[in-house]
Short mmCIF file of C-alpha atoms in Angstrom, two decimals:
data_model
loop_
_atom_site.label_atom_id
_atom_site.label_comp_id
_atom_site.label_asym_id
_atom_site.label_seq_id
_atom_site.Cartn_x
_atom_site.Cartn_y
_atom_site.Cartn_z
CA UNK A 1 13.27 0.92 33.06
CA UNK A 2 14.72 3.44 30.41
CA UNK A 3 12.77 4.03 27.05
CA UNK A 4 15.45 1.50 25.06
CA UNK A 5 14.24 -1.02 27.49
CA UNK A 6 10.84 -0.40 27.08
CA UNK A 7 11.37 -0.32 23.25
CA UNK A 8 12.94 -3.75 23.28
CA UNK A 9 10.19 -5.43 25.44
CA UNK A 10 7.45 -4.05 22.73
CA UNK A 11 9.84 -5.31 19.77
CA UNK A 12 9.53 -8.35 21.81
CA UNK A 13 5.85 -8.62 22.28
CA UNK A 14 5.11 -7.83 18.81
CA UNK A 15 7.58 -10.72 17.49
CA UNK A 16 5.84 -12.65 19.55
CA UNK A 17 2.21 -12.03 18.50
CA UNK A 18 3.18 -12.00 15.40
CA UNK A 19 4.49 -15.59 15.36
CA UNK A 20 0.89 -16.38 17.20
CA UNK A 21 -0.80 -15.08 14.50
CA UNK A 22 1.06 -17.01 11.76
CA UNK A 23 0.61 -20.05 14.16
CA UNK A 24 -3.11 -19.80 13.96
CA UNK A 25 -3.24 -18.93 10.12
CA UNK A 26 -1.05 -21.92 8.82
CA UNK A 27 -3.65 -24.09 11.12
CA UNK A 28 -6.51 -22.92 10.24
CA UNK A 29 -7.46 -24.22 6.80
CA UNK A 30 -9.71 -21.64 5.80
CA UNK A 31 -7.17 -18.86 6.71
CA UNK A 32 -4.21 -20.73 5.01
CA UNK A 33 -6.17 -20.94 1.99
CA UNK A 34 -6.87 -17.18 1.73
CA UNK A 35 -3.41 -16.71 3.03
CA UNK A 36 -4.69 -14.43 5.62
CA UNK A 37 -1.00 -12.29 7.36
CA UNK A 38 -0.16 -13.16 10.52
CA UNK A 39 0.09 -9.91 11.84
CA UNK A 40 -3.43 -8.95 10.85
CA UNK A 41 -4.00 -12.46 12.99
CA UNK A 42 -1.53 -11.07 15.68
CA UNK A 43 -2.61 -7.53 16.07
CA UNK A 44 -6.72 -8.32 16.74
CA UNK A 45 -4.95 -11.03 19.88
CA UNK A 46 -2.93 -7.78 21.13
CA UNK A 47 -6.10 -6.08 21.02
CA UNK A 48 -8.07 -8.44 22.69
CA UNK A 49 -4.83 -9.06 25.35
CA UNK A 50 -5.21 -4.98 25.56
CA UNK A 51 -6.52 -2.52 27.96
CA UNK A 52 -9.61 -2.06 25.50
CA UNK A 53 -10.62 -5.96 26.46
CA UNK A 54 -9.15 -8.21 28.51
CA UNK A 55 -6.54 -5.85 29.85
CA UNK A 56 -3.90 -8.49 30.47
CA UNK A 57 -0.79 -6.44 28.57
CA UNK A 58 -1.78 -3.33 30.83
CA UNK A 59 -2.21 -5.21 33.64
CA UNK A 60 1.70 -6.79 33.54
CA UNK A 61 4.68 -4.91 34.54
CA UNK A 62 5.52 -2.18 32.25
CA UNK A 63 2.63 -3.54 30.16
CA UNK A 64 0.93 0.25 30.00
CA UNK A 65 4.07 1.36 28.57
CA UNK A 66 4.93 -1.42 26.00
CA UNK A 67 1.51 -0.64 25.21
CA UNK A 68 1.97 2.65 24.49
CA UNK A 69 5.38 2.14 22.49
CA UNK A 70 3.40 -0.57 20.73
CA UNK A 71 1.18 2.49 19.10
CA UNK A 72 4.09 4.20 17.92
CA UNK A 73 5.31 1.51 15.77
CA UNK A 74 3.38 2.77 12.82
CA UNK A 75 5.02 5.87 12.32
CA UNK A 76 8.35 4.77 13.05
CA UNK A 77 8.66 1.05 10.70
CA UNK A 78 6.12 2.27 7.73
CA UNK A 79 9.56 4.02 6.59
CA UNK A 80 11.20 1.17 6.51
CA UNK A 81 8.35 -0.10 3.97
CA UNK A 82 8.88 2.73 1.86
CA UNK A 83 12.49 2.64 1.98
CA UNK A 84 12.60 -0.50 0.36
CA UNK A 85 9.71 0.11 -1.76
CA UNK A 86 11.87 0.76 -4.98
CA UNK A 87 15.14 -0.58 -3.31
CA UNK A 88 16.96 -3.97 -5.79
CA UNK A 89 14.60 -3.20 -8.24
CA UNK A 90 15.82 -1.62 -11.89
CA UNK A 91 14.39 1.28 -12.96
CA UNK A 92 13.92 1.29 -16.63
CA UNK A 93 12.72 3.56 -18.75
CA UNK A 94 9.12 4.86 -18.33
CA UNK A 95 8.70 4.48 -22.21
CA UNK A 96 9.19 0.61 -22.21
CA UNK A 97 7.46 0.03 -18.67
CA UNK A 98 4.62 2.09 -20.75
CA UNK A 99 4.39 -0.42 -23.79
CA UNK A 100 4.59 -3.75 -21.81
CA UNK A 101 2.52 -2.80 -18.65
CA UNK A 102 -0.53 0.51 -19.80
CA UNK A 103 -3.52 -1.71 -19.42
CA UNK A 104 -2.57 -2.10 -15.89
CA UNK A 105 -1.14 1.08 -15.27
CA UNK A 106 -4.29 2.92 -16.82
CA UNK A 107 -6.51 0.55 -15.04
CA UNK A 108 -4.71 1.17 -11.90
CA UNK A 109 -4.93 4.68 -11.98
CA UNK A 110 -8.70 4.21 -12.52
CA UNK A 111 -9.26 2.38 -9.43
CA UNK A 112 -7.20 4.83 -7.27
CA UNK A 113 -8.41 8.61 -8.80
CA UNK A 114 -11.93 7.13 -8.63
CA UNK A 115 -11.51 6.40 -4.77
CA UNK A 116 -11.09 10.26 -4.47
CA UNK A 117 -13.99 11.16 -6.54
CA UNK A 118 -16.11 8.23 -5.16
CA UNK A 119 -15.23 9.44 -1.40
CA UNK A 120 -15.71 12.89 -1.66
CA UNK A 121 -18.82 12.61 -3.47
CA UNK A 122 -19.88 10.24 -0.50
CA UNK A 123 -19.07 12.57 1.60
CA UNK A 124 -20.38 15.24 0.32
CA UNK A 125 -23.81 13.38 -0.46
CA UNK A 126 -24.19 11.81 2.60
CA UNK A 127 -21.66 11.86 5.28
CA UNK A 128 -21.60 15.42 5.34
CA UNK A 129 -25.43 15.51 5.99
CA UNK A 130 -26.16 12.50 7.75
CA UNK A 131 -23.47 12.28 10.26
CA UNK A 132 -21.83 15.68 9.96
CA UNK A 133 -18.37 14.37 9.77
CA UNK A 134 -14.99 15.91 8.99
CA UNK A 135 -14.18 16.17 5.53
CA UNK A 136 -11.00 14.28 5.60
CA UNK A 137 -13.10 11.42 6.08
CA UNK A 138 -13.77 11.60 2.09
CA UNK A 139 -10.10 10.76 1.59
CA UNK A 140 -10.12 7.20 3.92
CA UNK A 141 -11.12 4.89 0.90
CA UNK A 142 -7.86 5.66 -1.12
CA UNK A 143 -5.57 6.16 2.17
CA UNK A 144 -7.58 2.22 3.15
CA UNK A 145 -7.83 0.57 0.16
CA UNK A 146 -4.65 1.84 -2.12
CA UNK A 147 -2.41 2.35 1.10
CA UNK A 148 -3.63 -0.34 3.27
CA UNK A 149 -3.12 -0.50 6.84
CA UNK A 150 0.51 0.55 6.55
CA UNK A 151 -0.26 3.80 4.71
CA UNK A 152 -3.50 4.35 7.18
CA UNK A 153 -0.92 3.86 10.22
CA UNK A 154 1.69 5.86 9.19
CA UNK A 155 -0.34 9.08 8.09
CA UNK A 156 -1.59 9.12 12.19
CA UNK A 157 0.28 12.10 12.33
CA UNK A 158 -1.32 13.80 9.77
CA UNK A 159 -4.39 13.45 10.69
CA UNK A 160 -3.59 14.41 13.92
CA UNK A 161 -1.73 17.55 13.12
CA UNK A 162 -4.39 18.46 10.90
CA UNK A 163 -7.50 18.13 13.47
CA UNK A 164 -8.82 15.21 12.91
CA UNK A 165 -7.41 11.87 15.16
CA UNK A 166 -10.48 9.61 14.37
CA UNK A 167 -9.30 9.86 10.93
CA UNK A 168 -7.13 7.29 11.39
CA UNK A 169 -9.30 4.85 12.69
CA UNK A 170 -11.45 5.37 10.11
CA UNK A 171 -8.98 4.60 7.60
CA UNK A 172 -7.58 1.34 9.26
CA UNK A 173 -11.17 -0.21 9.91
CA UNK A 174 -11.43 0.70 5.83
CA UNK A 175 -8.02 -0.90 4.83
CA UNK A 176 -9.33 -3.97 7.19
CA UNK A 177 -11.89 -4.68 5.05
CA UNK A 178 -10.39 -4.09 2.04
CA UNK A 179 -8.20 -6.77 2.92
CA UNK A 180 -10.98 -8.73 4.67
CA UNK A 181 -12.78 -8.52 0.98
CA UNK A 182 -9.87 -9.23 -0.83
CA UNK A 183 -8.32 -12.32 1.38
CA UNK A 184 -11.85 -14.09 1.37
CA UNK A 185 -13.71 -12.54 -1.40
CA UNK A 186 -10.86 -12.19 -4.28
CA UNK A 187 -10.32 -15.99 -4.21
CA UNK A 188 -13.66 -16.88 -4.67
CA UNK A 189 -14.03 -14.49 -7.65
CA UNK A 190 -10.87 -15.52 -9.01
CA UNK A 191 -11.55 -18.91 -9.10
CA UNK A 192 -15.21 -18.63 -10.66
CA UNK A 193 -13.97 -16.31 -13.17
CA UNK A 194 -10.89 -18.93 -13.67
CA UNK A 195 -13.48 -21.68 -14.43
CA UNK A 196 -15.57 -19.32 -16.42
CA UNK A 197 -12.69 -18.18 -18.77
CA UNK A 198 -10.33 -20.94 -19.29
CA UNK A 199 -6.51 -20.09 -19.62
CA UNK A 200 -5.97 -21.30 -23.30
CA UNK A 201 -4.62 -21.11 -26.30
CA UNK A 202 -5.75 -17.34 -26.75
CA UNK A 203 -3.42 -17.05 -23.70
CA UNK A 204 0.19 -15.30 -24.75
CA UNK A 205 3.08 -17.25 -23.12
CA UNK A 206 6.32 -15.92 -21.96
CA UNK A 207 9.36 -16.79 -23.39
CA UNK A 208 11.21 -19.23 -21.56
CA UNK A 209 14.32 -16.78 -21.77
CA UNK A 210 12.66 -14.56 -19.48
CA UNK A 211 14.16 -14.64 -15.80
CA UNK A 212 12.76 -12.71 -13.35
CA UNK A 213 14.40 -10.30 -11.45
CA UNK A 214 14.56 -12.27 -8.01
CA UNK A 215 15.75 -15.46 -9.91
CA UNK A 216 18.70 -13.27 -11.05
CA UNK A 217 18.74 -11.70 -7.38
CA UNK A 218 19.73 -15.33 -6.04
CA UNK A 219 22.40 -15.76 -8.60
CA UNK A 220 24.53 -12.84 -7.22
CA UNK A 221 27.61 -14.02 -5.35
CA UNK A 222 28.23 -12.58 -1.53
CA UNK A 223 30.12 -12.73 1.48
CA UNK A 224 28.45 -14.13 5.00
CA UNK A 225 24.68 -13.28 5.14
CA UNK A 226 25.24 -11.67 8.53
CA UNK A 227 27.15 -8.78 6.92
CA UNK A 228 24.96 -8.87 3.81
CA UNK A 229 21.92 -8.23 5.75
CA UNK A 230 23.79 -5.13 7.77
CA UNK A 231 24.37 -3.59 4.68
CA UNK A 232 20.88 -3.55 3.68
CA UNK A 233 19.89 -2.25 6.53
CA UNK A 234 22.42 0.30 7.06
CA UNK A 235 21.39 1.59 3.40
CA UNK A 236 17.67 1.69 4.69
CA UNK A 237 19.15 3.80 7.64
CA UNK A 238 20.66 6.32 5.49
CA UNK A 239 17.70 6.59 2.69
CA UNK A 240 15.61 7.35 5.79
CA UNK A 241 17.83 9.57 7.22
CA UNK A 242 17.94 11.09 3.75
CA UNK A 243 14.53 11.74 3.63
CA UNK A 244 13.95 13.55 6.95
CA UNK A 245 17.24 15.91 6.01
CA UNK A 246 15.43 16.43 3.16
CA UNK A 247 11.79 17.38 4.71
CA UNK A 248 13.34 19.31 6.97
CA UNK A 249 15.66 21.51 4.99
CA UNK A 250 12.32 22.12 2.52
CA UNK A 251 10.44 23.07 5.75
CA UNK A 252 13.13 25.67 6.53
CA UNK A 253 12.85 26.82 3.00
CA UNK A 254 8.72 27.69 4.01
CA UNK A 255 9.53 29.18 6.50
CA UNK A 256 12.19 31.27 5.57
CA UNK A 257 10.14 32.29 2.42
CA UNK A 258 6.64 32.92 4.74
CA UNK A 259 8.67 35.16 7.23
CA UNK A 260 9.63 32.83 9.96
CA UNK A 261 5.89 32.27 10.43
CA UNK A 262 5.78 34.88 13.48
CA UNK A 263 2.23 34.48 13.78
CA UNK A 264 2.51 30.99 14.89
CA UNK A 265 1.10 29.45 12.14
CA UNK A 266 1.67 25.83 10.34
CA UNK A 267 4.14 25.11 7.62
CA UNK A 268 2.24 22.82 4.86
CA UNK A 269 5.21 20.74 4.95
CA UNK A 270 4.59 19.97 8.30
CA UNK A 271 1.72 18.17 7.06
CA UNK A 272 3.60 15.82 4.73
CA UNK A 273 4.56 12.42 6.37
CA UNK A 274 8.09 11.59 6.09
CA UNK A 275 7.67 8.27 4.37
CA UNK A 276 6.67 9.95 1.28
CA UNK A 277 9.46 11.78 1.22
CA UNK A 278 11.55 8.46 2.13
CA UNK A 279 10.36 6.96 -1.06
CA UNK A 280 11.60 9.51 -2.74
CA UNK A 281 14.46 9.09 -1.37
CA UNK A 282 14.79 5.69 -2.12
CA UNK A 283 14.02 6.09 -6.13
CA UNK A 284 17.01 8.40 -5.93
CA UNK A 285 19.60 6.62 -4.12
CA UNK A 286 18.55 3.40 -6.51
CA UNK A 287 19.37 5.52 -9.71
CA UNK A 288 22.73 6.73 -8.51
CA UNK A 289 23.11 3.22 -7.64
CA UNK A 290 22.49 1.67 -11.09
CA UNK A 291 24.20 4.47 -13.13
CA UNK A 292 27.37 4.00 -10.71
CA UNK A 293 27.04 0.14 -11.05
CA UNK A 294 26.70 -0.41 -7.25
CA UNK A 295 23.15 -2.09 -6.92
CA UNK A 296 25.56 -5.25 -7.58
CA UNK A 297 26.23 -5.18 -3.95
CA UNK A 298 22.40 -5.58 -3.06
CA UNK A 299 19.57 -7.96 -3.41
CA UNK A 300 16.01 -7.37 -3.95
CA UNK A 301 14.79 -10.71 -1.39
CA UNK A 302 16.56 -8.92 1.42
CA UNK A 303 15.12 -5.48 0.90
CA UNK A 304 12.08 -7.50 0.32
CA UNK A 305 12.34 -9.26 3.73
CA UNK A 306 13.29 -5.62 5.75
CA UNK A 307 10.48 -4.36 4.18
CA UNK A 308 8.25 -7.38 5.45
CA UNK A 309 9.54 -7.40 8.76
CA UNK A 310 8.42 -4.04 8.92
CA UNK A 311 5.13 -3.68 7.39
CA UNK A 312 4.49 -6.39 9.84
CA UNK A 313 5.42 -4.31 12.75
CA UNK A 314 3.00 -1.47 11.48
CA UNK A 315 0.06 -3.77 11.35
CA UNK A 316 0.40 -5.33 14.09
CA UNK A 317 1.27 -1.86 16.36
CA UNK A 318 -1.53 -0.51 14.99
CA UNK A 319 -4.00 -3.02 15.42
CA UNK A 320 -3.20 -4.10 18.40
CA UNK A 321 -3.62 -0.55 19.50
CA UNK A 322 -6.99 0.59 17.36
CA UNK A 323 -9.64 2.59 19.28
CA UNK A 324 -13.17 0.23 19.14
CA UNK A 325 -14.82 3.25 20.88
CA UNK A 326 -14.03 5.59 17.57
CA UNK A 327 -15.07 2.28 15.47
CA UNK A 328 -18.65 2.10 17.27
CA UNK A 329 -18.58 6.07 16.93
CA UNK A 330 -17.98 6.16 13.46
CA UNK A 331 -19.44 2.46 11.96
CA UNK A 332 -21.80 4.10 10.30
CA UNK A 333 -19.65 6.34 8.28
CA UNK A 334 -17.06 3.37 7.79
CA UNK A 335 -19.91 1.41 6.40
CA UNK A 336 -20.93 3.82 3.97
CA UNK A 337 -17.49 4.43 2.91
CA UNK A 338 -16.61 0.83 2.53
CA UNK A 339 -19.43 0.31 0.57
CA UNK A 340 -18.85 2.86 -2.22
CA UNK A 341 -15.35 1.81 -2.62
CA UNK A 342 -16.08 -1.43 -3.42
CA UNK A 343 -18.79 -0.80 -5.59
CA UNK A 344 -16.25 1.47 -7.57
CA UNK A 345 -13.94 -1.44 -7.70
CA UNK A 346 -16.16 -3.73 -9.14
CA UNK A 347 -17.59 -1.35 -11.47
CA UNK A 348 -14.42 -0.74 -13.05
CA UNK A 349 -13.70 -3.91 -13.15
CA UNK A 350 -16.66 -5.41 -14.89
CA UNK A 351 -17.48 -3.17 -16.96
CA UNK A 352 -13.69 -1.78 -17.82
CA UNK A 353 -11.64 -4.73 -17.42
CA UNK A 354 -12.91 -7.39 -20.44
CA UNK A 355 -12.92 -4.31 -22.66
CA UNK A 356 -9.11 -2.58 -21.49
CA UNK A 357 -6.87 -5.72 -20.80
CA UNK A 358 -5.57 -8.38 -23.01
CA UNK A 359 -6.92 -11.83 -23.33
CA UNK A 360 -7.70 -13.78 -20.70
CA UNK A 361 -8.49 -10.34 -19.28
CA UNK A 362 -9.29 -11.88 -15.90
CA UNK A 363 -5.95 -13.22 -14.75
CA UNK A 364 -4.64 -8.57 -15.78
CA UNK A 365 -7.61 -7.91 -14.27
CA UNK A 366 -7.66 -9.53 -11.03
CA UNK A 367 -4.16 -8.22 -9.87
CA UNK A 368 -5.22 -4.80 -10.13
CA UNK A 369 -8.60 -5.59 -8.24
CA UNK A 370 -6.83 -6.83 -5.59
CA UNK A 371 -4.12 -4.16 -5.14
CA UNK A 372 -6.81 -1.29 -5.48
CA UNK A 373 -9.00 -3.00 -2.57
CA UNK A 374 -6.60 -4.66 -0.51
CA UNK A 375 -2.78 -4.52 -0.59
CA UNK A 376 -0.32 -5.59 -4.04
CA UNK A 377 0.61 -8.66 -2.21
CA UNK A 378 -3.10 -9.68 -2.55
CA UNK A 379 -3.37 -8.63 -6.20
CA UNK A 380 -0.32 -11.05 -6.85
CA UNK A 381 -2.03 -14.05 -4.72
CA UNK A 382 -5.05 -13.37 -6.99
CA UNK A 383 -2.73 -13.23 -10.25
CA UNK A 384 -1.20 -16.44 -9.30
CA UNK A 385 -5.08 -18.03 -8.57
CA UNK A 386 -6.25 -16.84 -12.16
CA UNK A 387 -3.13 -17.74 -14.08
CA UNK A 388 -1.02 -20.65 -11.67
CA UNK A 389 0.96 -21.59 -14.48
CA UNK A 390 1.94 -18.42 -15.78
CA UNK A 391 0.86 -18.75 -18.90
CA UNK A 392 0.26 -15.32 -19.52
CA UNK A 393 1.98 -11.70 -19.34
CA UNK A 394 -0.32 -11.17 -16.27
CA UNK A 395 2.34 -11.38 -13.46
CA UNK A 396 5.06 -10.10 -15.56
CA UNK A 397 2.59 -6.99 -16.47
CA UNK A 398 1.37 -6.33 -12.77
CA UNK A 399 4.92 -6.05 -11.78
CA UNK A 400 6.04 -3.57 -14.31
CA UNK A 401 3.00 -1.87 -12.99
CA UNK A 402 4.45 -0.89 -9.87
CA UNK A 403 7.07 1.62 -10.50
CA UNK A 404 4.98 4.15 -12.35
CA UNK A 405 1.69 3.72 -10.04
CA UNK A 406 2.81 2.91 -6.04
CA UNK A 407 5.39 6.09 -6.03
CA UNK A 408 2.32 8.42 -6.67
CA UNK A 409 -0.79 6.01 -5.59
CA UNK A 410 -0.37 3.07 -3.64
CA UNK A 411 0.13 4.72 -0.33
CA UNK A 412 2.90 7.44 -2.69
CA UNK A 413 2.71 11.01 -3.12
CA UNK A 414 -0.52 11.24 -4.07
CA UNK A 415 -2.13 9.48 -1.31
CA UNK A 416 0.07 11.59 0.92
CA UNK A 417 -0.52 14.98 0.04
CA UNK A 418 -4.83 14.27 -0.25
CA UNK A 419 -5.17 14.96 3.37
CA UNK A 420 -3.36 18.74 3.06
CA UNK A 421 -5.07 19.45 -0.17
CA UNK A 422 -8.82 18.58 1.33
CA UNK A 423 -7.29 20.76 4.46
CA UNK A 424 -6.35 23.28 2.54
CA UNK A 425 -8.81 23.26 -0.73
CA UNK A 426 -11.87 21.92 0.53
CA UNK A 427 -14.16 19.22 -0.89
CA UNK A 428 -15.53 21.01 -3.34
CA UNK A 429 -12.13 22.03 -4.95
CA UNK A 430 -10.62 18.98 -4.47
CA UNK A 431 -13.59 17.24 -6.09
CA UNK A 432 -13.38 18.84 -9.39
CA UNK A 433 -9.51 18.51 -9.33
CA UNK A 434 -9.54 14.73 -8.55
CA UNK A 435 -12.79 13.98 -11.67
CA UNK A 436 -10.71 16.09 -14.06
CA UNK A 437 -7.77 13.76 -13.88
CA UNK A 438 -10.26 10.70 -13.63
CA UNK A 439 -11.72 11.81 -16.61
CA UNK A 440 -7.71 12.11 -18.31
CA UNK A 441 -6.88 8.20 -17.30
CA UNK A 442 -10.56 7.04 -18.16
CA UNK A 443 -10.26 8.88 -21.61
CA UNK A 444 -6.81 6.61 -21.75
CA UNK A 445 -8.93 3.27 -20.64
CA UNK A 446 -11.48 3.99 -23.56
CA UNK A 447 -8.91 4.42 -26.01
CA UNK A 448 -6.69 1.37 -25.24
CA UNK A 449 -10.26 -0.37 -25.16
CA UNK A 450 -10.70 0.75 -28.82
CA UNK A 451 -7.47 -0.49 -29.93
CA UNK A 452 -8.12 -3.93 -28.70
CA UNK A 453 -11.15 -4.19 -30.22
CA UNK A 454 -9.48 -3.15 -34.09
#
């Protein structure tokens, strides 16, 4: 069997587990009802079907190989995620996203820089003492919680390359629970505070003018949906294409300017993961586009469906193929870790949140809760819990969020380069660095807290 073969037969089995797991969550009530992803659901039965079980997928023809292309998926589709992250969507100017969307861009911010200061202080409090673990470890509870699973599984190489494999792990068993918290937990808190703080008339409604951008998406006019979808993902081909050219002429650049590196040593841009650089990508194309007048030819809900299709083929390859021996290993630094990043989270938003957001500050505040612990899909299922109706700016607001927070924090540039800057810095370095620009966005929080209050 060649490689393309082998390739195919994984695509195949993952499809297929996939559609298992959405099987068992749209029949199970209490995992509709916390609309729990089928992949999540798919990935734990490949890793039950796996060699680390049962062993039935190893055990099958070619199963030890579809296996093994199975835990490659991460690193190939989460740039396919990326891609499309900005893809459809018009980029407006960061002064207007500014006025209509800071609470939630502040707030977000909060939640993210604190995961750095919040991990490497764990870290260096009591992981580094008590289980004398590696200090990328202190950067798991952003990769986990902003990035989620796709961002854990697609920096494997990076932690790899940079010494530490179990990293990864560490991250995805973080990012489950962050979504594990935030498909069971949110709900529960969005609802009580829901009851507690009644959507009324202090609530601002939009104006029914207002369309939203995939509402104008479906009123675009095309030819046949088989050639509509090839040109989406031909476009996704080239912005990822794009991106690697890029990486790799800026590597060349390094090395050119460090002497060739004779002495064998690593580039630092070695150490960057190409979806990063993919996203950036992306932003660029979609500017050229708009200027040029071309994103006509394109719709959001299919770059929105590409980019589905493949985050589900991360999750799922990389569940399906998670190491439970490095989980048992490390479950007591994953515990620790877990817990400080949700008690930052609900710090923030407790004691932040009523003061920072407009009224009903619950149904802003909730969206950002859920995106900082679990993934932005959850923080709009909890936006839609708090304020069903959408009688508020809260949806609206959480969207406009987006563009100036995921590109840098939500799995962006940011949560990219952490690993090489704790490789390269240190903890202690990075620490100060990370608190001084916590301190810049809380200093923004207190300030848009004051003006609310006059």
């Amino acid at each position: 069997m060649s490689e393309i073969e082998v390739a195919i037969i994984a695509t195949g089995l993952a499809l297929g587990l996939v559609l298992v797991g959405e099987l068992i969550a749209r029949n199970t009530p209490l995992l509709r009802r916390v609309a729990m992803p089928g992949a999540v659901l798919g990935g734990c039965v490949g890793l039950l079907l796996g060699p680390q079980v049962t062993g039935w997928i190893s055990q099958q023809d070619l199963g030890g190989l579809v296996y093994e292309q199975l835990a490659d998926f991460p690193s190939i589709f989460i740039n396919g995620v990326f891609a499309c992250l900005l893809l459809g969507k018009r980029i407006q100017g960061v002064s207007s996203l500014w006025r209509r969307a800071r609470a939630p861009i502040v707030m977000g911010h909060v939640y993210a820089w604190g995961q750095y200061v919040v991990g490497i202080g764990a870290y260096l409090l009591v992981l580094a003492p008590l289980f004398d673990v590696d200090h990328l470890a202190a950067a798991t509870i952003a990769i986990g919680f902003q990035g989620g699973h796709g961002t854990s599984a697609g920096l494997t190489e990076s932690f790899v390359n940079l010494g530490f494999p179990e990293g990864k792990t560490i991250a995805f068993a973080v990012a489950t629970f962050g979504i594990v918290a935030g498909a069971i937990g949110g709900p529960v808190l969005a609802a009580a505070l829901k009851k507690r703080h009644r959507t009324n008339e202090d609530s601002v409604p939009l104006p029914e003018s207002q369309t939203t951008e995939e509402s104008k998406d479906e009123q675009k006019s095309f030819g046949s949906v088989t050639g509509e979808l090839s040109l989406h993902l031909a476009l996704v081909a080239v912005i990822t294409a794009l991106g690697w050219g890029l990486l790799k002429g800026v590597e060349s650049i390094e090395r050119a300017v460090r002497g060739g590196l004779s002495d064998g040593g690593s580039t630092f841009t070695a150490y960057i993961p190409l979806f990063s650089v993919v996203l950036l990508a992306g932003m660029a194309v979609q500017i050229v586009m708009q200027s040029m007048g071309w994103d006509r030819f394109f719709r959001r809900s299919q770059f929105n469906s590409i980019a589905a299709f493949s985050l589900d083929m991360v999750i799922l390859g990389a569940l399906a193929t998670l190491s439970l021996a490095t989980v048992g290993d490390y479950l007591g630094v994953i515990s620790v870790l877990c817990a400080a990043g949700l008690a930052w989270n609900l710090l923030v938003f407790f004691l932040l949140g009523p003061r920072v957001y407009p009224k009903p500050w619950h149904a802003y505040g909730l969206g950002d809760l859920g995106g900082g612990t679990a993934t932005t899909a959850s923080g709009l299922l909890l936006v839609r819990i708090a304020d069903p109706d959408q009688r508020t700016g809260a949806l609206r607001a959480y969207s406009e969020k987006q563009p100036l927070y995921e590109p840098l924090m939500g799995g962006g540039l940011v949560t990219a380069s952490a690993l090489p800057a704790l490789a390269s810095m240190g903890p202690l370095a990075c620490f100060a660095i990370t608190a001084v620009v916590l301190a810049f966005w809380l200093a923004l929080a207190i300030r848009l807290a004051s003006q609310a209050e006059q």
